[in-house]
């Protein structure tokens, strides 16, 4: 059984772009105005950027600790 690398998957820009697309599509279905849809999609992409940065920096820091041991 293979293990899923959740850190890598959650730091994927493609995943977060898809999530923004789904949220925007759902907003259109429920009749939200364009400004609200843009705000929500922007929030999703911004959150994704922060999450990807934190995960990546954590990996870099972990490698630095391994090399210094």
GROMACS .gro file of C-alpha atoms in nm:
model
   69
    1UNK     CA    1   0.000   0.000   0.000
    2UNK     CA    2   0.144   0.337  -0.096
    3UNK     CA    3   0.131   0.641   0.129
    4UNK     CA    4  -0.011   0.971   0.004
    5UNK     CA    5   0.226   1.266   0.034
    6UNK     CA    6  -0.027   1.520   0.165
    7UNK     CA    7   0.231   1.796   0.205
    8UNK     CA    8   0.316   1.780  -0.164
    9UNK     CA    9  -0.046   1.756  -0.271
   10UNK     CA   10  -0.160   2.050  -0.056
   11UNK     CA   11   0.122   2.270  -0.184
   12UNK     CA   12   0.019   2.212  -0.546
   13UNK     CA   13  -0.083   2.530  -0.726
   14UNK     CA   14  -0.290   2.320  -0.965
   15UNK     CA   15  -0.499   2.190  -0.675
   16UNK     CA   16  -0.570   2.538  -0.546
   17UNK     CA   17  -0.648   2.675  -0.892
   18UNK     CA   18  -0.896   2.391  -0.934
   19UNK     CA   19  -1.046   2.469  -0.592
   20UNK     CA   20  -1.084   2.835  -0.691
   21UNK     CA   21  -1.255   2.724  -1.012
   22UNK     CA   22  -1.496   2.501  -0.823
   23UNK     CA   23  -1.578   2.775  -0.573
   24UNK     CA   24  -1.633   3.026  -0.853
   25UNK     CA   25  -1.855   2.781  -1.041
   26UNK     CA   26  -2.064   2.714  -0.732
   27UNK     CA   27  -2.094   3.087  -0.667
   28UNK     CA   28  -2.230   3.131  -1.018
   29UNK     CA   29  -2.482   2.850  -0.964
   30UNK     CA   30  -2.607   3.012  -0.645
   31UNK     CA   31  -2.630   3.355  -0.808
   32UNK     CA   32  -2.362   3.549  -0.622
   33UNK     CA   33  -2.253   3.874  -0.782
   34UNK     CA   34  -1.927   3.902  -0.974
   35UNK     CA   35  -1.751   4.103  -0.703
   36UNK     CA   36  -1.821   3.839  -0.440
   37UNK     CA   37  -1.703   3.562  -0.670
   38UNK     CA   38  -1.378   3.747  -0.740
   39UNK     CA   39  -1.323   3.805  -0.369
   40UNK     CA   40  -1.380   3.440  -0.280
   41UNK     CA   41  -1.159   3.311  -0.563
   42UNK     CA   42  -0.889   3.559  -0.463
   43UNK     CA   43  -0.909   3.446  -0.102
   44UNK     CA   44  -0.873   3.080  -0.203
   45UNK     CA   45  -0.567   3.151  -0.419
   46UNK     CA   46  -0.412   3.375  -0.151
   47UNK     CA   47  -0.460   3.110   0.116
   48UNK     CA   48  -0.310   2.850  -0.116
   49UNK     CA   49  -0.001   3.066  -0.167
   50UNK     CA   50   0.051   3.101   0.206
   51UNK     CA   51  -0.001   2.728   0.269
   52UNK     CA   52   0.239   2.633  -0.011
   53UNK     CA   53   0.500   2.876   0.123
   54UNK     CA   54   0.473   2.743   0.479
   55UNK     CA   55   0.499   2.379   0.367
   56UNK     CA   56   0.793   2.451   0.137
   57UNK     CA   57   0.982   2.646   0.403
   58UNK     CA   58   0.917   2.365   0.651
   59UNK     CA   59   1.072   2.116   0.410
   60UNK     CA   60   1.374   2.342   0.355
   61UNK     CA   61   1.421   2.387   0.730
   62UNK     CA   62   1.391   2.011   0.789
   63UNK     CA   63   1.660   1.942   0.528
   64UNK     CA   64   1.885   2.202   0.691
   65UNK     CA   65   1.848   2.030   1.027
   66UNK     CA   66   1.923   1.688   0.873
   67UNK     CA   67   2.241   1.820   0.709
   68UNK     CA   68   2.366   1.979   1.032
   69UNK     CA   69   2.333   1.658   1.234
   0.00000   0.00000   0.00000
